[in-house]
Amino acid sequence: MEAVVRGVGFSPVKGMRHLALDHVYLDRLGAVGDRAFCVVDPAARRVLRTVQHPSLMTITAQPYDDQLALTLPSGERAEGPATASGETITCDYWGRQVALSLTAGPHAELISRRLGHDERLARAPRGGVVFGDPVTIVTTASLEAMGADAARFRATLLVETDEPWVEESWLGREVEVGDATLRIGGPVPRCAVIDHHPETGEKDSRLLKDLVRARPTNKAGEPMFGVYATVDRPGRVAVTR
């Protein structure tokens, strides 16, 4: 099956603004550059979760020329090489211990001012701060059925469909997207992050409750929306215009 891709994106720093991009390159571990960094609470030895720190979404992270720029809505900016400081830390990420490399540079100061407490920027191993399979997909028909904005779901790919929820029938199928081939996995459980505006971080929606009423839920009561995927054949995936 070949899919028409209407959107691609990721965030270079876990939890920060989800970037809408023209294209991504998918390898066996997902979109190259996706969640290459994360923000950690060094005292608690914990990776910050977006659902607990939605103000992370107000920070835009842009990698360029081996450097990283972080920008606040005010225009305040911290940029420079996010080089290893030589310090390592093992942090909890959803019950899993992940070894991270703390970085030097101006980024931590800007993040700490924004969040109101001392944090550090850390480089993560590929897939280290990813929950579930490395690629997530949402579809146009399912979004339309819920009256929802794709940006709230922070998916790797937005795929065009005519029938809502048809993606849930793709389990185990191969889907071609651009030059890549994906293997479709199970549905994606959703949390309260989707109730927060994807740019301001403010809670401005009751979308999670709407999904709970309309969609199947898992044992934790989380509603399903979109599907996971793994990469069978790496390749470039661009938005179809």
PDB file of C-alpha atoms in Angstrom:
ATOM      1  CA  MET A   1       0.000   0.000   0.000  1.00  0.00           C
ATOM      2  CA  GLU A   2       1.271   3.468  -0.883  1.00  0.00           C
ATOM      3  CA  ALA A   3       0.207   6.387   1.285  1.00  0.00           C
ATOM      4  CA  VAL A   4      -0.045  10.084   0.458  1.00  0.00           C
ATOM      5  CA  VAL A   5       1.817  12.093   3.092  1.00  0.00           C
ATOM      6  CA  ARG A   6       0.288  15.451   4.013  1.00  0.00           C
ATOM      7  CA  GLY A   7       2.555  16.343   6.914  1.00  0.00           C
ATOM      8  CA  VAL A   8       5.846  15.352   8.528  1.00  0.00           C
ATOM      9  CA  GLY A   9       7.535  16.542  11.670  1.00  0.00           C
ATOM     10  CA  PHE A  10       9.277  15.975  14.966  1.00  0.00           C
ATOM     11  CA  SER A  11      10.935  17.835  17.825  1.00  0.00           C
ATOM     12  CA  PRO A  12      14.737  17.810  18.176  1.00  0.00           C
ATOM     13  CA  VAL A  13      14.291  18.205  21.956  1.00  0.00           C
ATOM     14  CA  LYS A  14      11.715  15.967  23.581  1.00  0.00           C
ATOM     15  CA  GLY A  15       8.645  17.944  24.639  1.00  0.00           C
ATOM     16  CA  MET A  16       9.518  21.179  22.840  1.00  0.00           C
ATOM     17  CA  ARG A  17       7.584  22.623  19.872  1.00  0.00           C
ATOM     18  CA  HIS A  18       6.750  19.968  17.291  1.00  0.00           C
ATOM     19  CA  LEU A  19       8.259  21.204  14.025  1.00  0.00           C
ATOM     20  CA  ALA A  20       6.295  20.976  10.774  1.00  0.00           C
ATOM     21  CA  LEU A  21       8.903  20.069   8.152  1.00  0.00           C
ATOM     22  CA  ASP A  22       9.062  19.634   4.383  1.00  0.00           C
ATOM     23  CA  HIS A  23      10.659  16.217   4.711  1.00  0.00           C
ATOM     24  CA  VAL A  24      12.261  13.753   7.103  1.00  0.00           C
ATOM     25  CA  TYR A  25      14.683  10.881   6.657  1.00  0.00           C
ATOM     26  CA  LEU A  26      13.538   7.663   8.292  1.00  0.00           C
ATOM     27  CA  ASP A  27      16.049   5.011   9.328  1.00  0.00           C
ATOM     28  CA  ARG A  28      15.553   1.883  11.446  1.00  0.00           C
ATOM     29  CA  LEU A  29      15.297   4.023  14.583  1.00  0.00           C
ATOM     30  CA  GLY A  30      12.757   6.504  13.220  1.00  0.00           C
ATOM     31  CA  ALA A  31      13.107  10.093  12.006  1.00  0.00           C
ATOM     32  CA  VAL A  32      16.736  11.192  12.053  1.00  0.00           C
ATOM     33  CA  GLY A  33      17.049  14.059  14.539  1.00  0.00           C
ATOM     34  CA  ASP A  34      13.838  13.254  16.399  1.00  0.00           C
ATOM     35  CA  ARG A  35      14.244  13.670  20.178  1.00  0.00           C
ATOM     36  CA  ALA A  36      18.014  13.773  19.917  1.00  0.00           C
ATOM     37  CA  PHE A  37      17.974  15.809  23.143  1.00  0.00           C
ATOM     38  CA  CYS A  38      15.840  15.946  26.259  1.00  0.00           C
ATOM     39  CA  VAL A  39      15.503  18.127  29.348  1.00  0.00           C
ATOM     40  CA  VAL A  40      16.378  16.532  32.675  1.00  0.00           C
ATOM     41  CA  ASP A  41      15.901  17.360  36.328  1.00  0.00           C
ATOM     42  CA  PRO A  42      19.377  16.432  37.602  1.00  0.00           C
ATOM     43  CA  ALA A  43      18.332  16.419  41.269  1.00  0.00           C
ATOM     44  CA  ALA A  44      15.470  13.980  40.686  1.00  0.00           C
ATOM     45  CA  ARG A  45      17.373  12.155  37.907  1.00  0.00           C
ATOM     46  CA  ARG A  46      14.295  12.303  35.712  1.00  0.00           C
ATOM     47  CA  VAL A  47      13.554  13.165  32.078  1.00  0.00           C
ATOM     48  CA  LEU A  48      10.913  15.898  31.988  1.00  0.00           C
ATOM     49  CA  ARG A  49       7.579  14.743  30.572  1.00  0.00           C
ATOM     50  CA  THR A  50       5.574  17.089  28.374  1.00  0.00           C
ATOM     51  CA  VAL A  51       2.303  16.272  30.139  1.00  0.00           C
ATOM     52  CA  GLN A  52       3.792  17.506  33.434  1.00  0.00           C
ATOM     53  CA  HIS A  53       5.668  20.456  31.907  1.00  0.00           C
ATOM     54  CA  PRO A  54       3.530  21.754  28.986  1.00  0.00           C
ATOM     55  CA  SER A  55       5.477  25.029  28.926  1.00  0.00           C
ATOM     56  CA  LEU A  56       8.193  23.044  27.131  1.00  0.00           C
ATOM     57  CA  MET A  57       5.990  23.357  24.037  1.00  0.00           C
ATOM     58  CA  THR A  58       6.570  27.118  24.003  1.00  0.00           C
ATOM     59  CA  ILE A  59      10.265  26.592  23.215  1.00  0.00           C
ATOM     60  CA  THR A  60      11.250  26.088  19.582  1.00  0.00           C
ATOM     61  CA  ALA A  61      14.366  23.987  19.004  1.00  0.00           C
ATOM     62  CA  GLN A  62      16.168  24.237  15.661  1.00  0.00           C
ATOM     63  CA  PRO A  63      19.347  22.269  14.879  1.00  0.00           C
ATOM     64  CA  TYR A  64      21.748  23.712  12.307  1.00  0.00           C
ATOM     65  CA  ASP A  65      25.409  23.120  11.379  1.00  0.00           C
ATOM     66  CA  ASP A  66      26.025  20.899  14.445  1.00  0.00           C
ATOM     67  CA  GLN A  67      24.538  23.571  16.683  1.00  0.00           C
ATOM     68  CA  LEU A  68      21.203  24.000  18.432  1.00  0.00           C
ATOM     69  CA  ALA A  69      19.101  27.146  18.737  1.00  0.00           C
ATOM     70  CA  LEU A  70      16.327  27.460  21.332  1.00  0.00           C
ATOM     71  CA  THR A  71      13.850  30.329  20.924  1.00  0.00           C
ATOM     72  CA  LEU A  72      11.128  31.579  23.286  1.00  0.00           C
ATOM     73  CA  PRO A  73       7.911  33.283  22.101  1.00  0.00           C
ATOM     74  CA  SER A  74       9.419  36.609  23.236  1.00  0.00           C
ATOM     75  CA  GLY A  75      12.243  36.122  20.753  1.00  0.00           C
ATOM     76  CA  GLU A  76      14.808  35.415  23.464  1.00  0.00           C
ATOM     77  CA  ARG A  77      17.267  32.940  22.050  1.00  0.00           C
ATOM     78  CA  ALA A  78      20.068  30.640  23.162  1.00  0.00           C
ATOM     79  CA  GLU A  79      22.247  29.112  20.488  1.00  0.00           C
ATOM     80  CA  GLY A  80      25.542  27.368  20.119  1.00  0.00           C
ATOM     81  CA  PRO A  81      27.073  23.912  20.092  1.00  0.00           C
ATOM     82  CA  ALA A  82      25.261  21.473  22.365  1.00  0.00           C
ATOM     83  CA  THR A  83      28.505  19.709  23.126  1.00  0.00           C
ATOM     84  CA  ALA A  84      29.016  17.099  25.801  1.00  0.00           C
ATOM     85  CA  SER A  85      30.121  18.521  29.143  1.00  0.00           C
ATOM     86  CA  GLY A  86      31.763  15.238  30.126  1.00  0.00           C
ATOM     87  CA  GLU A  87      29.017  14.609  32.704  1.00  0.00           C
ATOM     88  CA  THR A  88      26.720  11.636  32.338  1.00  0.00           C
ATOM     89  CA  ILE A  89      23.540  10.867  34.209  1.00  0.00           C
ATOM     90  CA  THR A  90      21.157   7.938  34.308  1.00  0.00           C
ATOM     91  CA  CYS A  91      17.539   9.086  34.456  1.00  0.00           C
ATOM     92  CA  ASP A  92      14.116   7.532  34.707  1.00  0.00           C
ATOM     93  CA  TYR A  93      12.004   7.662  31.574  1.00  0.00           C
ATOM     94  CA  TRP A  94       8.581   6.049  32.091  1.00  0.00           C
ATOM     95  CA  GLY A  95      10.085   3.416  34.369  1.00  0.00           C
ATOM     96  CA  ARG A  96      13.089   2.758  32.128  1.00  0.00           C
ATOM     97  CA  GLN A  97      16.632   3.775  33.061  1.00  0.00           C
ATOM     98  CA  VAL A  98      18.317   5.770  30.276  1.00  0.00           C
ATOM     99  CA  ALA A  99      21.971   6.879  30.201  1.00  0.00           C
ATOM    100  CA  LEU A 100      22.234  10.497  29.034  1.00  0.00           C
ATOM    101  CA  SER A 101      25.087  12.892  28.290  1.00  0.00           C
ATOM    102  CA  LEU A 102      24.678  16.347  29.815  1.00  0.00           C
ATOM    103  CA  THR A 103      25.608  19.234  27.537  1.00  0.00           C
ATOM    104  CA  ALA A 104      27.496  22.469  27.981  1.00  0.00           C
ATOM    105  CA  GLY A 105      26.394  25.770  26.475  1.00  0.00           C
ATOM    106  CA  PRO A 106      23.745  28.457  27.024  1.00  0.00           C
ATOM    107  CA  HIS A 107      20.687  26.252  26.514  1.00  0.00           C
ATOM    108  CA  ALA A 108      20.160  25.088  30.106  1.00  0.00           C
ATOM    109  CA  GLU A 109      19.991  28.664  31.437  1.00  0.00           C
ATOM    110  CA  LEU A 110      17.208  29.623  29.022  1.00  0.00           C
ATOM    111  CA  ILE A 111      15.258  26.419  29.754  1.00  0.00           C
ATOM    112  CA  SER A 112      15.599  26.916  33.509  1.00  0.00           C
ATOM    113  CA  ARG A 113      14.343  30.497  33.332  1.00  0.00           C
ATOM    114  CA  ARG A 114      11.371  29.409  31.253  1.00  0.00           C
ATOM    115  CA  LEU A 115      10.389  26.513  33.501  1.00  0.00           C
ATOM    116  CA  GLY A 116      11.222  28.243  36.770  1.00  0.00           C
ATOM    117  CA  HIS A 117      13.638  25.664  38.177  1.00  0.00           C
ATOM    118  CA  ASP A 118      17.097  24.338  37.402  1.00  0.00           C
ATOM    119  CA  GLU A 119      17.204  21.917  34.488  1.00  0.00           C
ATOM    120  CA  ARG A 120      19.848  20.593  32.126  1.00  0.00           C
ATOM    121  CA  LEU A 121      19.839  19.800  28.427  1.00  0.00           C
ATOM    122  CA  ALA A 122      21.055  16.266  27.697  1.00  0.00           C
ATOM    123  CA  ARG A 123      21.867  14.371  24.540  1.00  0.00           C
ATOM    124  CA  ALA A 124      19.892  11.127  24.341  1.00  0.00           C
ATOM    125  CA  PRO A 125      20.801   7.891  22.568  1.00  0.00           C
ATOM    126  CA  ARG A 126      18.652   7.176  19.511  1.00  0.00           C
ATOM    127  CA  GLY A 127      15.323   5.871  20.753  1.00  0.00           C
ATOM    128  CA  GLY A 128      16.266   6.494  24.384  1.00  0.00           C
ATOM    129  CA  VAL A 129      13.425   8.902  25.164  1.00  0.00           C
ATOM    130  CA  VAL A 130      10.843   7.477  22.772  1.00  0.00           C
ATOM    131  CA  PHE A 131       7.718   5.774  24.109  1.00  0.00           C
ATOM    132  CA  GLY A 132       6.547   2.929  21.859  1.00  0.00           C
ATOM    133  CA  ASP A 133       7.620   2.382  18.259  1.00  0.00           C
ATOM    134  CA  PRO A 134       9.747   5.131  16.682  1.00  0.00           C
ATOM    135  CA  VAL A 135       7.200   6.389  14.111  1.00  0.00           C
ATOM    136  CA  THR A 136       3.641   7.557  14.787  1.00  0.00           C
ATOM    137  CA  ILE A 137       0.969   8.159  12.145  1.00  0.00           C
ATOM    138  CA  VAL A 138      -2.299  10.081  12.263  1.00  0.00           C
ATOM    139  CA  THR A 139      -4.719  10.348   9.353  1.00  0.00           C
ATOM    140  CA  THR A 140      -6.728  13.149   7.807  1.00  0.00           C
ATOM    141  CA  ALA A 141     -10.109  11.386   8.001  1.00  0.00           C
ATOM    142  CA  SER A 142      -9.723  10.506  11.679  1.00  0.00           C
ATOM    143  CA  LEU A 143      -8.718  14.079  12.507  1.00  0.00           C
ATOM    144  CA  GLU A 144     -11.720  15.406  10.609  1.00  0.00           C
ATOM    145  CA  ALA A 145     -14.028  12.994  12.451  1.00  0.00           C
ATOM    146  CA  MET A 146     -12.843  14.404  15.788  1.00  0.00           C
ATOM    147  CA  GLY A 147     -12.606  18.021  14.600  1.00  0.00           C
ATOM    148  CA  ALA A 148      -8.994  17.944  15.804  1.00  0.00           C
ATOM    149  CA  ASP A 149      -5.786  19.726  14.801  1.00  0.00           C
ATOM    150  CA  ALA A 150      -2.942  17.451  13.700  1.00  0.00           C
ATOM    151  CA  ALA A 151      -0.412  19.560  15.624  1.00  0.00           C
ATOM    152  CA  ARG A 152      -1.873  18.419  18.955  1.00  0.00           C
ATOM    153  CA  PHE A 153      -0.893  14.802  18.283  1.00  0.00           C
ATOM    154  CA  ARG A 154       2.789  15.500  17.500  1.00  0.00           C
ATOM    155  CA  ALA A 155       2.924  12.636  14.983  1.00  0.00           C
ATOM    156  CA  THR A 156       5.836  11.833  12.706  1.00  0.00           C
ATOM    157  CA  LEU A 157       3.521  11.537   9.681  1.00  0.00           C
ATOM    158  CA  LEU A 158       0.107  12.809   8.675  1.00  0.00           C
ATOM    159  CA  VAL A 159      -1.340  10.486   6.020  1.00  0.00           C
ATOM    160  CA  GLU A 160      -4.337  11.147   3.773  1.00  0.00           C
ATOM    161  CA  THR A 161      -7.328   8.816   4.177  1.00  0.00           C
ATOM    162  CA  ASP A 162     -10.993   8.863   3.183  1.00  0.00           C
ATOM    163  CA  GLU A 163     -12.349   6.694   6.014  1.00  0.00           C
ATOM    164  CA  PRO A 164     -11.942   7.510   9.738  1.00  0.00           C
ATOM    165  CA  TRP A 165     -10.042   4.930  11.790  1.00  0.00           C
ATOM    166  CA  VAL A 166      -9.128   2.855   8.723  1.00  0.00           C
ATOM    167  CA  GLU A 167      -5.494   3.011   9.899  1.00  0.00           C
ATOM    168  CA  GLU A 168      -6.401   0.642  12.749  1.00  0.00           C
ATOM    169  CA  SER A 169      -7.066  -2.073  10.152  1.00  0.00           C
ATOM    170  CA  TRP A 170      -3.510  -1.790   8.833  1.00  0.00           C
ATOM    171  CA  LEU A 171      -1.881  -3.754  11.687  1.00  0.00           C
ATOM    172  CA  GLY A 172       1.069  -5.749  10.326  1.00  0.00           C
ATOM    173  CA  ARG A 173       0.789  -4.267   6.815  1.00  0.00           C
ATOM    174  CA  GLU A 174       3.579  -2.655   4.852  1.00  0.00           C
ATOM    175  CA  VAL A 175       2.934   0.949   3.841  1.00  0.00           C
ATOM    176  CA  GLU A 176       5.135   2.886   1.431  1.00  0.00           C
ATOM    177  CA  VAL A 177       5.697   6.534   2.311  1.00  0.00           C
ATOM    178  CA  GLY A 178       8.037   8.392  -0.005  1.00  0.00           C
ATOM    179  CA  ASP A 179      11.191   6.300  -0.368  1.00  0.00           C
ATOM    180  CA  ALA A 180      10.592   4.435   2.905  1.00  0.00           C
ATOM    181  CA  THR A 181       8.536   1.378   3.817  1.00  0.00           C
ATOM    182  CA  LEU A 182       6.834   1.137   7.205  1.00  0.00           C
ATOM    183  CA  ARG A 183       5.381  -1.798   9.103  1.00  0.00           C
ATOM    184  CA  ILE A 184       2.212  -0.720  10.919  1.00  0.00           C
ATOM    185  CA  GLY A 185       1.901  -1.546  14.611  1.00  0.00           C
ATOM    186  CA  GLY A 186      -0.779  -1.046  17.202  1.00  0.00           C
ATOM    187  CA  PRO A 187      -2.801   2.051  18.135  1.00  0.00           C
ATOM    188  CA  VAL A 188      -1.247   4.954  20.050  1.00  0.00           C
ATOM    189  CA  PRO A 189      -2.619   5.677  23.555  1.00  0.00           C
ATOM    190  CA  ARG A 190      -3.144   9.376  24.224  1.00  0.00           C
ATOM    191  CA  CYS A 191      -2.655  11.465  27.355  1.00  0.00           C
ATOM    192  CA  ALA A 192      -3.597  14.992  28.438  1.00  0.00           C
ATOM    193  CA  VAL A 193      -0.880  16.607  26.271  1.00  0.00           C
ATOM    194  CA  ILE A 194      -3.444  16.825  23.466  1.00  0.00           C
ATOM    195  CA  ASP A 195      -5.563  19.188  25.592  1.00  0.00           C
ATOM    196  CA  HIS A 196      -2.757  21.772  25.537  1.00  0.00           C
ATOM    197  CA  HIS A 197      -2.270  24.284  22.759  1.00  0.00           C
ATOM    198  CA  PRO A 198       0.708  23.056  20.685  1.00  0.00           C
ATOM    199  CA  GLU A 199       2.372  26.486  20.697  1.00  0.00           C
ATOM    200  CA  THR A 200       1.388  28.181  23.976  1.00  0.00           C
ATOM    201  CA  GLY A 201       1.216  25.054  26.141  1.00  0.00           C
ATOM    202  CA  GLU A 202      -1.995  26.382  27.711  1.00  0.00           C
ATOM    203  CA  LYS A 203      -4.808  23.945  28.442  1.00  0.00           C
ATOM    204  CA  ASP A 204      -7.531  25.082  26.066  1.00  0.00           C
ATOM    205  CA  SER A 205      -9.345  21.894  24.988  1.00  0.00           C
ATOM    206  CA  ARG A 206     -11.282  18.883  26.264  1.00  0.00           C
ATOM    207  CA  LEU A 207     -10.137  16.697  23.394  1.00  0.00           C
ATOM    208  CA  LEU A 208      -8.977  13.869  25.678  1.00  0.00           C
ATOM    209  CA  LYS A 209     -12.467  13.503  27.169  1.00  0.00           C
ATOM    210  CA  ASP A 210     -13.986  13.613  23.684  1.00  0.00           C
ATOM    211  CA  LEU A 211     -11.671  10.790  22.630  1.00  0.00           C
ATOM    212  CA  VAL A 212     -12.514   8.735  25.719  1.00  0.00           C
ATOM    213  CA  ARG A 213     -16.197   8.959  24.790  1.00  0.00           C
ATOM    214  CA  ALA A 214     -15.633   8.183  21.115  1.00  0.00           C
ATOM    215  CA  ARG A 215     -12.722   5.755  20.963  1.00  0.00           C
ATOM    216  CA  PRO A 216     -11.533   2.459  22.515  1.00  0.00           C
ATOM    217  CA  THR A 217      -9.339   2.825  25.616  1.00  0.00           C
ATOM    218  CA  ASN A 218      -6.566   0.715  27.119  1.00  0.00           C
ATOM    219  CA  LYS A 219      -6.434  -0.664  30.670  1.00  0.00           C
ATOM    220  CA  ALA A 220      -5.152   2.688  31.929  1.00  0.00           C
ATOM    221  CA  GLY A 221      -8.213   4.445  30.436  1.00  0.00           C
ATOM    222  CA  GLU A 222      -6.192   6.139  27.709  1.00  0.00           C
ATOM    223  CA  PRO A 223      -8.030   6.556  24.380  1.00  0.00           C
ATOM    224  CA  MET A 224      -6.462   5.403  21.125  1.00  0.00           C
ATOM    225  CA  PHE A 225      -5.719   7.739  18.234  1.00  0.00           C
ATOM    226  CA  GLY A 226      -3.272   7.038  15.402  1.00  0.00           C
ATOM    227  CA  VAL A 227      -0.950   4.080  15.005  1.00  0.00           C
ATOM    228  CA  TYR A 228       2.662   3.199  15.652  1.00  0.00           C
ATOM    229  CA  ALA A 229       5.025   1.994  12.922  1.00  0.00           C
ATOM    230  CA  THR A 230       8.521   0.619  12.516  1.00  0.00           C
ATOM    231  CA  VAL A 231      10.797   1.216   9.530  1.00  0.00           C
ATOM    232  CA  ASP A 232      11.390  -1.776   7.249  1.00  0.00           C
ATOM    233  CA  ARG A 233      13.145   0.196   4.513  1.00  0.00           C
ATOM    234  CA  PRO A 234      14.830   3.511   5.328  1.00  0.00           C
ATOM    235  CA  GLY A 235      14.318   6.492   3.045  1.00  0.00           C
ATOM    236  CA  ARG A 236      13.387  10.124   2.552  1.00  0.00           C
ATOM    237  CA  VAL A 237       9.755  11.079   3.130  1.00  0.00           C
ATOM    238  CA  ALA A 238       8.518  14.432   1.854  1.00  0.00           C
ATOM    239  CA  VAL A 239       5.153  16.166   2.081  1.00  0.00           C
ATOM    240  CA  THR A 240       3.046  15.627  -1.038  1.00  0.00           C
ATOM    241  CA  ARG A 241       1.928  18.977  -2.401  1.00  0.00           C
TER     242      ARG A 241
END
